Amino acid sequence: MEKFPERLKYLRAEKGLSAKALGKEIGVSDAAIINWENGVHDIKGEYLIRLAKFFDVTTDYLLGLEN
């Protein structure tokens, strides 16, 4: 999941959101967001779907399977 952290960082920055603000939007802590962006923890499917809906992208895009 090397592309996921990069894409999450990019999308969050594009919207001008802090990790705390994004976490609040999808129901996780800011630490979870930071850990995903740093590749420390893998994301659970439920949260991947929430991120995709929030950013209006596909889960495949987030995972780096499509551009």
Tab-separated table of N, CA and C in Angstrom:
chain	number	residue	atom	x	y	z
A	1	MET	N	0.826	-1.203	0.000
A	1	MET	CA	0.000	0.000	0.000
A	1	MET	C	0.860	1.253	0.000
A	2	GLU	N	1.875	1.277	-0.806
A	2	GLU	CA	2.772	2.426	-0.829
A	2	GLU	C	2.096	3.686	-1.366
A	3	LYS	N	1.232	3.550	-2.324
A	3	LYS	CA	0.589	4.723	-2.932
A	3	LYS	C	-0.450	5.342	-2.017
A	4	PHE	N	-1.101	4.527	-1.196
A	4	PHE	CA	-2.164	5.050	-0.341
A	4	PHE	C	-1.707	6.211	0.535
A	5	PRO	N	-0.592	6.086	1.261
A	5	PRO	CA	-0.172	7.223	2.094
A	5	PRO	C	0.040	8.506	1.285
A	6	GLU	N	0.653	8.379	0.127
A	6	GLU	CA	0.909	9.548	-0.727
A	6	GLU	C	-0.393	10.194	-1.192
A	7	ARG	N	-1.325	9.360	-1.603
A	7	ARG	CA	-2.596	9.895	-2.113
A	7	ARG	C	-3.420	10.515	-0.997
A	8	LEU	N	-3.394	9.919	0.171
A	8	LEU	CA	-4.129	10.493	1.295
A	8	LEU	C	-3.547	11.850	1.669
A	9	LYS	N	-2.230	11.939	1.743
A	9	LYS	CA	-1.576	13.224	2.053
A	9	LYS	C	-1.955	14.279	1.017
A	10	TYR	N	-1.906	13.884	-0.252
A	10	TYR	CA	-2.214	14.818	-1.334
A	10	TYR	C	-3.649	15.323	-1.242
A	11	LEU	N	-4.593	14.406	-1.086
A	11	LEU	CA	-6.003	14.796	-1.044
A	11	LEU	C	-6.311	15.673	0.170
A	12	ARG	N	-5.720	15.347	1.294
A	12	ARG	CA	-5.942	16.143	2.502
A	12	ARG	C	-5.384	17.548	2.314
A	13	ALA	N	-4.192	17.646	1.747
A	13	ALA	CA	-3.567	18.956	1.515
A	13	ALA	C	-4.368	19.759	0.496
A	14	GLU	N	-4.863	19.086	-0.537
A	14	GLU	CA	-5.644	19.752	-1.576
A	14	GLU	C	-6.896	20.421	-0.989
A	15	LYS	N	-7.494	19.782	0.004
A	15	LYS	CA	-8.682	20.343	0.655
A	15	LYS	C	-8.326	21.280	1.804
A	16	GLY	N	-7.035	21.367	2.138
A	16	GLY	CA	-6.608	22.246	3.217
A	16	GLY	C	-7.074	21.799	4.586
A	17	LEU	N	-7.145	20.489	4.781
A	17	LEU	CA	-7.631	19.936	6.047
A	17	LEU	C	-6.482	19.513	6.947
A	18	SER	N	-6.655	19.722	8.233
A	18	SER	CA	-5.715	19.171	9.208
A	18	SER	C	-6.067	17.699	9.394
A	19	ALA	N	-5.149	16.951	9.980
A	19	ALA	CA	-5.425	15.543	10.281
A	19	ALA	C	-6.608	15.446	11.241
A	20	LYS	N	-6.687	16.373	12.165
A	20	LYS	CA	-7.787	16.377	13.136
A	20	LYS	C	-9.132	16.602	12.444
A	21	ALA	N	-9.180	17.566	11.517
A	21	ALA	CA	-10.420	17.865	10.800
A	21	ALA	C	-10.868	16.687	9.940
A	22	LEU	N	-9.932	16.056	9.245
A	22	LEU	CA	-10.280	14.904	8.423
A	22	LEU	C	-10.742	13.750	9.292
A	23	GLY	N	-10.042	13.523	10.386
A	23	GLY	CA	-10.435	12.458	11.307
A	23	GLY	C	-11.850	12.648	11.804
A	24	LYS	N	-12.179	13.881	12.131
A	24	LYS	CA	-13.533	14.185	12.607
A	24	LYS	C	-14.570	13.868	11.532
A	25	GLU	N	-14.241	14.173	10.289
A	25	GLU	CA	-15.168	13.924	9.175
A	25	GLU	C	-15.462	12.439	8.971
A	26	ILE	N	-14.458	11.591	9.182
A	26	ILE	CA	-14.674	10.160	8.910
A	26	ILE	C	-14.765	9.307	10.177
A	27	GLY	N	-14.627	9.938	11.344
A	27	GLY	CA	-14.833	9.212	12.597
A	27	GLY	C	-13.631	8.476	13.147
A	28	VAL	N	-12.434	9.047	12.946
A	28	VAL	CA	-11.218	8.465	13.533
A	28	VAL	C	-10.398	9.580	14.174
A	29	SER	N	-9.375	9.198	14.897
A	29	SER	CA	-8.507	10.187	15.534
A	29	SER	C	-7.534	10.783	14.526
A	30	ASP	N	-6.979	11.932	14.885
A	30	ASP	CA	-5.947	12.517	14.029
A	30	ASP	C	-4.722	11.625	13.981
A	31	ALA	N	-4.470	10.893	15.061
A	31	ALA	CA	-3.331	9.965	15.093
A	31	ALA	C	-3.500	8.867	14.044
A	32	ALA	N	-4.730	8.404	13.845
A	32	ALA	CA	-4.981	7.375	12.826
A	32	ALA	C	-4.651	7.915	11.443
A	33	ILE	N	-5.081	9.139	11.169
A	33	ILE	CA	-4.798	9.756	9.870
A	33	ILE	C	-3.283	9.852	9.660
A	34	ILE	N	-2.586	10.341	10.650
A	34	ILE	CA	-1.135	10.502	10.560
A	34	ILE	C	-0.453	9.147	10.379
A	35	ASN	N	-0.910	8.138	11.106
A	35	ASN	CA	-0.325	6.801	10.973
A	35	ASN	C	-0.551	6.231	9.581
A	36	TRP	N	-1.723	6.469	8.994
A	36	TRP	CA	-1.974	6.004	7.619
A	36	TRP	C	-1.069	6.735	6.644
A	37	GLU	N	-0.928	8.041	6.833
A	37	GLU	CA	-0.097	8.835	5.924
A	37	GLU	C	1.382	8.461	6.018
A	38	ASN	N	1.804	8.010	7.170
A	38	ASN	CA	3.195	7.616	7.360
A	38	ASN	C	3.423	6.133	7.100
A	39	GLY	N	2.368	5.409	6.738
A	39	GLY	CA	2.489	3.979	6.448
A	39	GLY	C	2.724	3.130	7.668
A	40	VAL	N	2.405	3.656	8.853
A	40	VAL	CA	2.623	2.920	10.101
A	40	VAL	C	1.577	1.828	10.277
A	41	HIS	N	0.331	2.145	9.936
A	41	HIS	CA	-0.770	1.185	10.060
A	41	HIS	C	-1.515	1.079	8.738
A	42	ASP	N	-2.032	-0.110	8.472
A	42	ASP	CA	-2.890	-0.306	7.313
A	42	ASP	C	-4.294	0.166	7.664
A	43	ILE	N	-5.008	0.615	6.670
A	43	ILE	CA	-6.366	1.110	6.869
A	43	ILE	C	-7.364	-0.034	6.741
A	44	LYS	N	-8.397	0.002	7.574
A	44	LYS	CA	-9.479	-0.975	7.478
A	44	LYS	C	-10.405	-0.559	6.340
A	45	GLY	N	-11.026	-1.542	5.728
A	45	GLY	CA	-11.905	-1.308	4.590
A	45	GLY	C	-12.982	-0.271	4.848
A	46	GLU	N	-13.577	-0.315	6.031
A	46	GLU	CA	-14.639	0.634	6.386
A	46	GLU	C	-14.162	2.081	6.254
A	47	TYR	N	-12.956	2.356	6.727
A	47	TYR	CA	-12.430	3.722	6.685
A	47	TYR	C	-11.940	4.098	5.294
A	48	LEU	N	-11.472	3.115	4.547
A	48	LEU	CA	-11.090	3.365	3.162
A	48	LEU	C	-12.313	3.832	2.374
A	49	ILE	N	-13.432	3.184	2.595
A	49	ILE	CA	-14.677	3.566	1.920
A	49	ILE	C	-15.113	4.959	2.351
A	50	ARG	N	-15.009	5.262	3.632
A	50	ARG	CA	-15.383	6.596	4.117
A	50	ARG	C	-14.517	7.677	3.482
A	51	LEU	N	-13.214	7.412	3.370
A	51	LEU	CA	-12.315	8.378	2.732
A	51	LEU	C	-12.675	8.571	1.267
A	52	ALA	N	-12.938	7.473	0.575
A	52	ALA	CA	-13.289	7.554	-0.851
A	52	ALA	C	-14.545	8.394	-1.042
A	53	LYS	N	-15.535	8.181	-0.208
A	53	LYS	CA	-16.771	8.963	-0.313
A	53	LYS	C	-16.512	10.427	0.019
A	54	PHE	N	-15.741	10.674	1.067
A	54	PHE	CA	-15.468	12.048	1.468
A	54	PHE	C	-14.739	12.818	0.372
A	55	PHE	N	-13.730	12.197	-0.228
A	55	PHE	CA	-12.932	12.865	-1.257
A	55	PHE	C	-13.518	12.698	-2.667
A	56	ASP	N	-14.598	11.930	-2.791
A	56	ASP	CA	-15.247	11.679	-4.072
A	56	ASP	C	-14.281	11.056	-5.079
A	57	VAL	N	-13.595	10.018	-4.622
A	57	VAL	CA	-12.694	9.233	-5.459
A	57	VAL	C	-13.028	7.760	-5.231
A	58	THR	N	-12.448	6.894	-6.029
A	58	THR	CA	-12.675	5.463	-5.835
A	58	THR	C	-11.674	4.897	-4.834
A	59	THR	N	-12.036	3.774	-4.262
A	59	THR	CA	-11.089	3.095	-3.373
A	59	THR	C	-9.877	2.628	-4.176
A	60	ASP	N	-10.096	2.242	-5.426
A	60	ASP	CA	-8.969	1.840	-6.274
A	60	ASP	C	-7.994	2.997	-6.479
A	61	TYR	N	-8.517	4.205	-6.622
A	61	TYR	CA	-7.628	5.371	-6.743
A	61	TYR	C	-6.813	5.533	-5.461
A	62	LEU	N	-7.474	5.473	-4.318
A	62	LEU	CA	-6.753	5.633	-3.057
A	62	LEU	C	-5.656	4.592	-2.877
A	63	LEU	N	-5.925	3.395	-3.330
A	63	LEU	CA	-4.955	2.310	-3.178
A	63	LEU	C	-3.886	2.303	-4.278
A	64	GLY	N	-4.020	3.175	-5.257
A	64	GLY	CA	-3.028	3.256	-6.321
A	64	GLY	C	-3.241	2.257	-7.438
A	65	LEU	N	-4.441	1.703	-7.517
A	65	LEU	CA	-4.732	0.719	-8.569
A	65	LEU	C	-5.199	1.376	-9.852
A	66	GLU	N	-5.595	2.644	-9.765
A	66	GLU	CA	-5.984	3.416	-10.956
A	66	GLU	C	-5.606	4.863	-10.734
A	67	ASN	N	-5.523	5.601	-11.838
A	67	ASN	CA	-5.169	7.023	-11.751
A	67	ASN	C	-6.389	7.914	-11.805
